[in-house]
XYZ file of C-alpha atoms in Angstrom:
674
model
C 0.000 0.000 0.000
C 2.729 2.492 0.919
C 4.753 1.569 -2.152
C 1.771 2.038 -4.471
C 1.040 5.435 -2.940
C 4.637 6.522 -3.438
C 4.514 5.560 -7.115
C 1.214 7.357 -7.582
C 2.422 10.577 -5.971
C 5.668 10.622 -7.960
C 3.844 10.032 -11.226
C 1.257 12.684 -10.488
C 3.755 15.352 -9.538
C 6.123 14.386 -12.349
C 3.328 14.957 -14.825
C 2.620 18.269 -13.178
C 6.187 19.438 -13.727
C 5.993 18.443 -17.326
C 2.785 20.381 -17.719
C 4.310 23.586 -16.589
C 4.990 23.147 -12.834
C 1.497 24.093 -11.573
C 0.715 22.841 -8.003
C -2.427 20.733 -8.176
C -2.204 19.313 -4.567
C -5.395 19.641 -2.487
C -5.779 22.400 0.099
C -4.015 22.096 3.414
C -7.171 21.241 5.300
C -7.914 18.272 3.084
C -4.440 16.742 3.403
C -4.753 15.842 7.051
C -5.263 12.124 7.572
C -4.632 11.206 3.932
C -2.601 7.959 3.901
C -1.220 8.688 0.432
C 0.392 11.884 1.628
C 1.840 10.165 4.697
C 3.329 7.347 2.589
C 4.863 9.895 0.233
C 6.525 11.663 3.151
C 7.952 8.370 4.357
C 9.335 7.566 0.922
C 11.029 10.923 0.552
C 12.536 10.591 4.019
C 14.261 7.395 2.953
C 15.809 9.284 0.009
C 17.209 11.956 2.308
C 14.592 14.586 1.561
C 13.267 16.288 4.682
C 9.625 17.400 4.634
C 8.195 19.442 7.491
C 4.958 17.915 8.769
C 3.537 21.350 9.458
C 3.916 22.366 5.762
C 2.123 19.780 3.694
C 2.010 22.186 0.694
C 5.743 21.493 0.129
C 5.009 17.883 -0.794
C 4.211 18.929 -4.358
C 7.593 20.590 -5.008
C 9.367 17.666 -3.338
C 7.613 15.241 -5.625
C 8.643 17.331 -8.684
C 12.322 17.138 -7.672
C 11.927 13.414 -7.233
C 10.438 13.047 -10.703
C 13.226 15.089 -12.302
C 15.897 12.785 -10.882
C 14.223 9.726 -12.422
C 13.968 11.192 -16.009
C 16.028 9.323 -18.623
C 18.793 11.275 -20.401
C 17.810 12.898 -23.720
C 19.821 13.000 -26.948
C 21.529 16.319 -27.824
C 19.694 18.895 -29.870
C 20.944 19.077 -33.499
C 23.098 22.010 -34.625
C 21.368 24.953 -36.287
C 23.635 24.709 -39.316
C 21.850 21.546 -40.423
C 18.875 23.665 -41.406
C 20.993 25.555 -43.952
C 21.592 22.567 -46.147
C 20.513 22.754 -49.782
C 16.794 22.326 -50.105
C 15.897 23.731 -46.651
C 14.681 27.269 -46.044
C 17.013 29.431 -44.011
C 15.547 31.875 -41.554
C 18.472 32.380 -39.246
C 20.649 34.668 -41.286
C 23.791 32.475 -40.987
C 25.920 31.584 -43.942
C 27.971 28.551 -42.869
C 27.534 25.129 -44.423
C 26.873 22.189 -42.107
C 29.175 19.220 -42.266
C 26.509 16.715 -41.134
C 24.866 14.752 -43.895
C 21.472 14.160 -42.304
C 19.306 15.713 -39.650
C 18.907 13.429 -36.582
C 15.523 12.578 -35.150
C 14.180 15.028 -32.605
C 12.694 14.116 -29.232
C 8.916 13.925 -29.510
C 8.206 15.222 -25.999
C 9.119 18.423 -24.204
C 12.718 18.663 -23.076
C 14.944 20.971 -21.097
C 18.180 19.348 -22.230
C 20.929 21.715 -23.403
C 22.476 21.421 -26.838
C 26.165 20.734 -27.163
C 26.312 23.364 -29.894
C 26.685 26.969 -28.764
C 25.014 29.863 -30.549
C 27.173 32.963 -30.926
C 26.426 36.448 -32.224
C 29.170 38.618 -33.679
C 28.710 42.383 -34.191
C 30.471 44.232 -37.012
C 31.560 47.901 -37.061
C 28.748 48.834 -39.468
C 26.121 47.882 -36.877
C 25.161 44.548 -38.437
C 25.210 41.223 -36.634
C 25.897 37.665 -37.677
C 24.585 34.631 -35.820
C 26.473 31.348 -36.170
C 26.734 28.046 -34.388
C 29.975 26.613 -33.045
C 31.209 24.202 -30.419
C 32.892 25.397 -27.279
C 36.392 25.056 -28.652
C 35.788 26.794 -31.990
C 36.388 30.442 -32.798
C 34.151 32.841 -34.717
C 34.723 32.694 -38.469
C 36.297 35.726 -40.108
C 33.991 35.540 -43.114
C 31.217 33.315 -44.500
C 32.506 29.890 -45.427
C 30.009 28.845 -48.033
C 27.063 29.655 -50.209
C 23.690 28.023 -49.891
C 21.411 27.834 -52.888
C 20.728 30.663 -55.278
C 20.666 34.400 -54.743
C 16.879 34.467 -54.865
C 16.778 32.719 -51.503
C 18.317 35.717 -49.752
C 15.637 38.120 -50.956
C 13.062 36.729 -48.585
C 15.144 36.124 -45.500
C 14.186 38.066 -42.444
C 17.658 37.725 -40.989
C 19.601 38.732 -44.093
C 22.494 41.107 -43.528
C 22.042 42.677 -46.952
C 18.832 44.456 -46.113
C 18.536 48.217 -45.958
C 16.669 48.354 -42.677
C 16.902 51.619 -40.820
C 19.200 51.945 -37.854
C 20.405 54.660 -35.548
C 23.470 55.094 -37.731
C 21.225 55.896 -40.702
C 20.208 59.174 -39.114
C 23.578 60.898 -39.043
C 23.013 64.681 -38.752
C 24.743 65.668 -42.005
C 23.108 69.080 -42.010
C 23.958 70.151 -38.480
C 27.524 68.888 -38.294
C 30.294 71.377 -38.546
C 33.150 69.071 -39.464
C 34.299 67.781 -42.809
C 31.462 66.458 -44.885
C 33.439 63.509 -46.203
C 33.748 61.862 -42.811
C 29.997 61.925 -42.287
C 29.348 59.702 -45.253
C 32.074 57.361 -44.154
C 30.408 56.982 -40.764
C 27.069 56.230 -42.345
C 28.102 53.856 -45.100
C 31.734 52.924 -44.591
C 32.912 50.022 -42.482
C 36.164 48.191 -41.957
C 34.325 44.900 -42.171
C 32.039 44.376 -45.148
C 28.556 43.080 -44.521
C 28.582 39.278 -44.976
C 25.643 39.377 -47.380
C 27.715 41.456 -49.820
C 30.513 38.901 -49.743
C 27.985 36.128 -50.092
C 26.422 37.844 -53.094
C 29.737 38.451 -54.814
C 30.708 34.783 -54.602
C 27.780 33.849 -56.814
C 29.476 35.293 -59.888
C 32.683 33.948 -61.337
C 32.303 35.773 -64.676
C 33.657 39.284 -65.356
C 31.667 42.241 -64.146
C 28.549 42.443 -66.359
C 28.321 46.156 -65.566
C 30.895 46.736 -68.300
C 27.940 46.742 -70.672
C 25.491 48.189 -68.099
C 22.386 46.471 -69.405
C 19.152 47.782 -67.958
C 16.016 45.759 -67.682
C 13.507 46.580 -70.401
C 10.171 47.863 -69.208
C 7.096 49.433 -70.704
C 8.324 52.963 -70.111
C 11.522 52.530 -72.143
C 10.705 49.985 -74.845
C 10.715 51.535 -78.330
C 12.227 54.669 -76.842
C 14.114 55.321 -80.058
C 10.784 55.988 -81.780
C 9.801 58.560 -79.197
C 10.944 61.483 -81.340
C 9.605 60.220 -84.678
C 6.869 62.200 -86.332
C 3.428 60.616 -86.516
C 2.785 58.835 -89.813
C -0.584 57.947 -91.276
C -1.915 55.006 -93.248
C -3.364 54.776 -96.731
C -7.023 55.657 -96.189
C -8.438 58.384 -93.991
C -9.893 56.084 -91.325
C -6.760 53.951 -91.126
C -4.666 57.104 -91.056
C -6.507 58.498 -88.038
C -6.456 55.187 -86.164
C -2.759 54.637 -86.840
C -1.861 58.148 -85.767
C -3.878 57.750 -82.573
C -2.046 54.506 -81.764
C 1.307 56.161 -82.367
C 0.313 59.181 -80.298
C -0.698 56.993 -77.364
C 2.594 55.069 -77.585
C 4.635 58.203 -76.854
C 6.091 58.197 -73.357
C 5.906 61.928 -72.838
C 3.641 64.739 -74.017
C 3.585 68.468 -73.463
C 0.400 70.425 -74.109
C -0.155 74.166 -73.864
C -3.663 75.615 -74.111
C -5.448 78.791 -73.179
C -8.002 79.105 -70.412
C -10.669 79.205 -73.118
C -9.590 75.785 -74.400
C -7.665 76.991 -77.472
C -4.687 74.750 -78.321
C -1.381 76.630 -78.427
C 1.310 73.950 -78.616
C 1.600 70.171 -78.501
C 4.717 68.101 -79.022
C 3.111 65.167 -80.871
C 0.179 65.179 -83.264
C -1.853 67.873 -84.984
C -4.903 69.809 -83.860
C -7.365 67.303 -85.331
C -5.782 64.488 -83.350
C -5.509 66.173 -79.961
C -8.562 68.438 -80.037
C -10.620 65.890 -78.101
C -7.942 65.513 -75.426
C -7.546 69.279 -75.168
C -11.282 69.604 -74.578
C -11.311 66.942 -71.867
C -8.352 68.457 -70.046
C -9.878 71.935 -70.197
C -13.169 70.574 -68.841
C -11.467 68.817 -65.925
C -9.473 71.928 -65.023
C -12.542 74.164 -65.228
C -14.524 71.792 -63.016
C -11.999 72.099 -60.202
C -11.609 75.845 -60.627
C -15.382 76.199 -60.358
C -15.091 74.653 -56.897
C -12.311 77.116 -55.970
C -9.786 74.308 -56.107
C -6.817 74.257 -58.479
C -6.047 70.892 -60.011
C -2.306 70.208 -59.827
C -2.065 66.647 -61.075
C -3.537 63.174 -61.305
C -2.614 59.695 -62.508
C -4.466 57.796 -65.221
C -3.596 54.806 -67.437
C -0.110 54.527 -65.968
C 0.786 58.135 -66.809
C 1.242 61.127 -64.536
C -0.616 64.305 -65.516
C 0.804 67.520 -64.058
C -0.978 70.817 -64.673
C 0.445 74.277 -64.159
C -1.589 77.458 -64.488
C 0.244 80.613 -65.556
C -2.138 83.509 -66.059
C -4.252 82.773 -69.131
C -2.264 79.650 -70.011
C -2.518 76.030 -68.924
C 0.595 73.914 -69.340
C 0.195 70.136 -69.087
C 2.882 67.441 -68.875
C 1.978 63.779 -69.411
C 4.800 61.418 -68.490
C 5.311 57.664 -68.196
C 9.007 57.996 -67.359
C 8.674 58.014 -63.575
C 9.289 61.713 -62.915
C 7.580 63.283 -59.930
C 5.390 66.375 -59.913
C 8.107 68.805 -58.852
C 10.424 67.725 -61.664
C 7.674 67.998 -64.263
C 6.734 71.450 -62.983
C 10.299 72.636 -63.520
C 10.030 71.481 -67.128
C 6.679 73.211 -67.610
C 8.156 76.365 -66.098
C 10.944 76.243 -68.688
C 8.405 75.971 -71.524
C 6.539 78.944 -70.106
C 9.794 80.913 -69.924
C 10.407 80.048 -73.577
C 7.058 81.608 -74.469
C 7.838 84.709 -72.414
C 11.227 85.018 -74.113
C 9.329 85.611 -77.348
C 6.356 87.702 -76.181
C 7.244 89.201 -72.752
C 4.719 89.093 -69.932
C 2.992 92.460 -70.661
C 2.359 91.451 -74.270
C 0.954 88.077 -73.242
C -1.319 89.642 -70.649
C -2.518 92.316 -73.067
C -3.455 89.791 -75.757
C -5.758 87.831 -73.468
C -7.095 90.844 -71.583
C -8.777 92.133 -74.727
C -9.915 88.757 -76.016
C -9.922 85.574 -73.920
C -10.220 83.330 -76.993
C -7.095 84.734 -78.647
C -5.207 82.276 -80.836
C -1.664 82.544 -79.502
C -0.165 80.421 -82.251
C 0.140 83.386 -84.585
C 2.235 85.539 -82.230
C 4.333 82.453 -81.443
C 4.801 81.481 -85.064
C 8.373 80.368 -85.627
C 9.016 79.379 -82.009
C 7.677 75.815 -82.352
C 11.180 74.437 -83.071
C 12.451 76.048 -79.865
C 9.617 74.568 -77.809
C 10.016 71.138 -79.420
C 13.790 71.149 -78.892
C 13.264 72.026 -75.242
C 10.592 69.328 -74.834
C 12.801 66.685 -76.462
C 15.659 67.647 -74.163
C 13.413 66.959 -71.168
C 12.318 63.633 -72.648
C 15.885 62.485 -73.268
C 16.904 63.632 -69.806
C 18.632 66.893 -68.969
C 21.055 67.134 -66.015
C 20.978 70.983 -66.090
C 17.188 70.945 -65.806
C 17.174 68.273 -63.102
C 19.737 70.116 -60.973
C 18.711 73.661 -62.002
C 22.379 74.389 -62.563
C 24.883 75.098 -65.344
C 27.842 73.099 -66.556
C 31.147 74.841 -67.213
C 34.042 73.923 -69.454
C 36.994 72.708 -67.406
C 40.086 74.887 -67.884
C 42.856 75.994 -65.583
C 42.217 78.879 -63.218
C 45.010 80.986 -64.721
C 43.761 80.347 -68.250
C 40.200 81.317 -67.343
C 41.519 84.468 -65.691
C 43.255 85.436 -68.944
C 39.959 84.994 -70.811
C 38.129 87.096 -68.213
C 40.710 89.863 -68.466
C 40.397 89.832 -72.252
C 36.628 90.228 -72.003
C 36.999 93.176 -69.648
C 39.681 94.807 -71.781
C 37.661 94.614 -75.004
C 34.282 95.507 -73.456
C 32.244 98.225 -75.160
C 30.076 100.764 -73.346
C 26.741 99.288 -74.462
C 27.557 95.775 -73.275
C 25.335 94.350 -70.536
C 26.433 90.695 -70.519
C 29.145 88.872 -72.394
C 29.472 85.106 -72.570
C 31.715 82.568 -74.224
C 30.023 79.179 -74.566
C 31.714 76.057 -75.929
C 29.833 72.869 -76.770
C 26.941 73.849 -74.505
C 29.211 74.606 -71.533
C 30.005 78.021 -70.141
C 33.614 79.167 -70.509
C 33.522 82.727 -69.199
C 31.063 85.498 -68.408
C 31.397 89.239 -67.970
C 28.608 90.990 -66.079
C 27.791 94.156 -64.139
C 28.501 94.198 -60.444
C 25.589 92.959 -58.304
C 23.882 91.493 -61.386
C 23.987 87.937 -62.631
C 22.123 85.880 -65.189
C 19.625 83.353 -63.886
C 20.410 79.716 -64.789
C 16.983 79.357 -66.415
C 17.769 82.274 -68.735
C 21.064 80.720 -69.741
C 19.350 77.400 -70.390
C 16.963 79.141 -72.780
C 19.920 80.666 -74.600
C 21.783 77.353 -74.770
C 18.656 75.614 -76.045
C 18.321 78.203 -78.778
C 21.965 77.946 -79.816
C 22.843 74.264 -79.436
C 19.564 72.322 -79.503
C 17.198 74.040 -81.917
C 20.062 74.842 -84.317
C 17.954 77.591 -85.852
C 20.525 80.260 -85.073
C 23.478 78.284 -86.407
C 21.551 77.453 -89.576
C 21.692 81.142 -90.474
C 25.492 81.103 -90.251
C 27.737 84.102 -89.751
C 26.358 86.458 -87.129
C 22.883 86.893 -85.676
C 21.008 89.740 -84.009
C 18.223 88.362 -81.809
C 15.770 90.287 -79.650
C 14.679 88.179 -76.704
C 13.262 88.460 -73.222
C 15.144 86.875 -70.338
C 12.353 86.264 -67.787
C 14.751 85.603 -64.930
C 16.391 88.975 -65.501
C 13.372 91.053 -66.578
C 10.147 89.528 -67.898
C 8.727 92.906 -68.889
C 11.140 93.909 -71.643
C 13.497 92.813 -74.388
C 17.241 92.542 -74.561
C 19.247 92.235 -77.749
C 21.746 89.447 -78.296
C 24.562 89.359 -80.803
C 25.695 85.797 -81.591
C 28.701 84.612 -83.569
C 30.107 81.077 -83.879
C 33.697 79.890 -84.127
C 34.456 76.284 -85.036
C 36.433 74.342 -82.448
C 37.316 71.448 -84.760
C 40.432 71.163 -86.861
C 38.446 71.196 -90.082
C 35.922 73.804 -91.125
C 32.711 73.682 -93.036
C 31.516 70.406 -91.537
C 27.873 69.623 -92.038
C 25.799 69.210 -88.898
C 24.824 65.678 -88.018
C 21.073 65.287 -87.663
C 21.447 61.994 -85.788
C 23.536 63.372 -82.962
C 22.193 62.964 -79.478
C 21.713 65.592 -76.826
C 25.225 65.420 -75.390
C 27.155 65.402 -78.647
C 26.898 69.070 -79.511
C 28.708 70.458 -82.489
C 32.259 71.491 -81.695
C 31.229 75.125 -81.739
C 32.356 78.089 -79.705
C 29.731 80.808 -79.437
C 30.412 84.421 -78.514
C 27.294 86.012 -77.025
C 27.112 89.739 -76.387
C 23.907 91.095 -74.844
C 22.829 94.727 -74.698
C 19.737 96.646 -73.663
C 20.243 99.046 -76.591
C 18.655 97.843 -79.813
C 20.973 100.119 -81.825
C 24.172 98.538 -80.523
C 24.616 95.896 -83.213
C 27.724 97.449 -84.767
C 29.311 98.183 -81.401
C 28.921 94.579 -80.351
C 30.206 93.281 -83.672
C 33.323 95.400 -83.335
C 33.826 94.086 -79.814
C 33.485 90.500 -81.055
C 36.129 90.993 -83.740
C 38.546 92.514 -81.248
C 37.827 89.824 -78.667
C 38.481 86.948 -81.078
C 41.756 88.503 -82.214
C 42.936 88.949 -78.639
C 41.971 85.394 -77.728
C 43.864 84.085 -80.735
C 46.852 86.214 -79.854
C 47.197 85.004 -76.250
C 46.427 81.368 -77.210
C 43.211 81.354 -75.194
C 41.178 80.316 -78.233
C 43.476 77.332 -78.787
C 43.052 76.347 -75.132
C 39.264 76.490 -75.452
C 39.294 74.434 -78.659
C 41.564 71.847 -77.074
C 39.282 71.537 -74.037
C 36.249 71.093 -76.289
C 37.899 68.378 -78.376
C 39.179 66.641 -75.242
C 35.668 66.393 -73.835
C 34.704 65.376 -70.338
C 37.062 63.082 -68.422
C 35.983 59.547 -67.615
C 35.059 58.632 -64.059
C 38.168 56.461 -63.799
C 40.321 59.408 -64.874
C 38.886 61.508 -62.063
C 39.164 58.789 -59.401
C 41.544 56.018 -60.521
C 40.266 52.561 -59.716
C 36.826 53.801 -58.706
C 33.741 51.623 -58.860
C 31.714 54.597 -60.092
C 30.492 54.654 -63.663
C 28.945 58.114 -63.571
C 28.074 60.894 -61.144
C 26.516 64.347 -60.921
C 28.036 66.881 -58.538
C 26.252 70.191 -57.955
C 27.794 73.121 -56.128
C 24.901 74.841 -54.399
C 26.762 78.085 -53.801
C 27.789 78.470 -57.455
C 24.600 76.928 -58.948
C 26.850 74.878 -61.230
C 27.462 71.177 -61.696
C 30.061 68.859 -63.139
C 29.929 65.300 -64.394
C 32.216 62.811 -66.164
C 31.811 61.469 -69.673
C 29.000 59.050 -70.453
C 31.528 56.811 -72.184
C 32.099 53.902 -72.145
C 29.129 52.600 -70.146
C 26.321 54.808 -71.449
C 26.843 54.931 -75.182
C 23.241 54.781 -76.402
C 20.340 57.150 -76.023
C 18.330 54.524 -74.139
C 21.117 53.865 -71.633
C 21.414 57.569 -70.908
C 17.667 57.941 -70.487
C 17.662 55.106 -67.960
C 20.615 56.644 -66.153
C 18.803 59.984 -65.947
C 15.662 58.197 -64.742
C 17.723 56.759 -61.896
C 19.032 60.233 -61.091
C 15.459 61.541 -61.140
C 14.459 58.894 -58.602
C 17.354 59.699 -56.274
C 16.715 63.427 -56.616
C 13.024 63.020 -55.842
C 13.705 60.908 -52.755
C 16.216 63.213 -51.094
C 14.234 66.350 -51.957
C 10.842 65.071 -50.841
C 9.009 67.299 -48.388
C 9.045 64.705 -45.632
C 12.559 63.423 -46.335
C 14.864 63.574 -43.321
C 17.679 61.353 -44.548
C 20.194 63.222 -46.657
C 22.103 60.090 -47.646
C 20.279 57.456 -49.637
C 21.709 54.166 -50.829
C 19.717 52.422 -53.560
C 20.268 48.819 -54.668
C 18.893 47.487 -57.925
C 19.564 44.401 -59.943
C 21.566 46.318 -62.528
C 23.196 49.040 -60.418
C 24.014 50.435 -57.005
C 23.534 54.174 -56.538
C 23.987 56.840 -53.911
C 22.499 60.280 -53.243
C 24.263 62.588 -50.797
C 22.929 66.065 -50.029
C 24.566 68.673 -47.781
C 24.217 72.471 -47.511
C 27.295 72.789 -49.746
C 26.718 70.271 -52.506
C 24.603 67.502 -53.968
C 26.164 64.281 -55.209
C 24.451 61.529 -57.183
C 26.558 58.575 -58.306
C 26.029 55.169 -59.907
C 28.208 52.058 -59.669
C 28.079 48.426 -60.725
C 25.711 45.909 -59.137
C 28.572 44.167 -57.289
C 29.927 47.292 -55.633
C 29.808 47.300 -51.849
C 28.619 50.132 -49.679
C 32.114 50.672 -48.408
C 33.578 50.990 -51.913
C 30.748 53.268 -53.012
C 31.193 55.528 -49.985
C 34.939 55.737 -50.492
C 34.483 56.653 -54.154
C 31.936 59.324 -53.238
C 34.381 60.805 -50.731
C 37.117 60.870 -53.361
C 34.828 62.664 -55.817
C 34.122 65.345 -53.213
C 37.827 65.714 -52.512
C 38.585 65.939 -56.239
C 35.997 68.676 -56.746
C 37.433 70.670 -53.844
C 40.898 70.464 -55.378
C 39.650 71.343 -58.872
C 36.891 73.747 -57.827
C 38.230 76.775 -59.694
C 38.766 74.660 -62.802
C 35.371 72.980 -63.046
C 33.378 75.988 -61.771
C 33.341 79.688 -62.564
C 33.871 81.541 -59.293
C 32.641 85.101 -59.688
C 33.595 85.651 -63.319
C 34.603 88.990 -64.807
C 32.805 91.895 -63.126
C 32.719 95.544 -64.165
């Protein structure tokens, strides 16, 4: 009887411990006189366990200790590395290959046995952690020892070290710091120990770097991009002609429409009035509906395209884009088109025309400016770094050589001169201006578009006298510009190439002299003749021609051994930017459009209203890119898909250091002032 009671009590309390250790013994009052409890006390006394008679509630815990001592030993728990074998899903974030060939059977019941394999966590200087399993006598590995499966497996791992999850280090105060800007980026992105996921990813590829060709993934927004600038062509019959033109019009990735508040079409990049009249009417109706509710429509999305609307007095300017640009970037482009209209009419003339008659047809006053508007629109479609950054690019020459050019401009200046510029291959060489006055970058972009994109001025040859309004300087009146071209190539009389892209300007040097006096043509022509002779005499013209023929340096020439393939650096103080050559990685129009689309994405992210991070690191299948914004500069750079964060950060730092060394060569600081 006593022996049976002992077995019963041990079994009962042993099961209780297994179930979570809850005390299920009866209350103290009910234990008195129970023979089972008394026999249990006797049994535990024989084992050397002392139980106070006055505390019967302790019998439960005593029985649990008794049951624990009679449990059979359990087999060791298997190592965590076994889970990482090929064919099993990894959720632990480790990258070591297990040496065991099969996973042992697990215990079917609950266990508290300890595994013989220890789990260690190692922290790296960049803030990441790696978890690995090792025995007591092993040491942490210095780097991952193997690769498990394909790369696709790492995309869905919650413990992957390659993720871009936010951390405290991601919020480095780059705007408030007073030290060197280069060190800030190094603290955010640089690390002495590379993240294991990067090393793991790089081991997947034994072939040469595929970024040498920089192939982008085709998508709907870029397919058939080469046909974007083709004119619409019709079919044989009238009905087929209209249907074919409509299909071609809808296939365009970007449209610009300008209409009056009365719904009169003024300009459209693709198609004629018969084709777009229905769309013009719908857009005008939508805008009027919102204005009737005292609400201005700024934009909407439909059919995968972004519609951005800008109202400027009596004009509505509409941009329709499928190229991934945001509203702010499209508004800058619409603003440039509006400035192009003002450069022809001036604001008082435009206001007067619509004040007298709201249904005025503005196409007659703007007759002849369609090539300028179309050239500007095509520049935006191809991608324009000056428009994206709202900055100018300068021709790189030595500081002493630029100073000689500035002195020559000042020495040959006539009394009626307001502004004097020397522009080579679309890049500013030198400028002479009045003190406390400077040309707005948007005005200079209009001038460059007229000279190097539309090619209407160069088609006339010789010299040109052009009245124009510079809205950034004064939108209420005209200035008068004298333009003369000098060839920068060795040969002369070369025919312009109609198939050239936006960055391959003619090797032309333009001398621009601007005056507020419409009778100053002969004075400015005399100044131009004297200026060219002086520049030839002091070899400045030869220096300019040599710089034009040399072109932009490659990224590897700027930073030897860099992983960068291209970058844009903007000096905020000077409102100027510099960039390397597109060669050899961006040789086609489509590659450059995709590169500019990537820059547009980076620019939009760091300049968003709610953006707090001024350093953004973007990883794509075909590239790795970086955006870095400080009060002094903006830097956008692109590298190959295998480049690490550390290498990208180091290259970005070297670009900043290079610009600081070459600042007075790549930028115009002050210019010639009188």
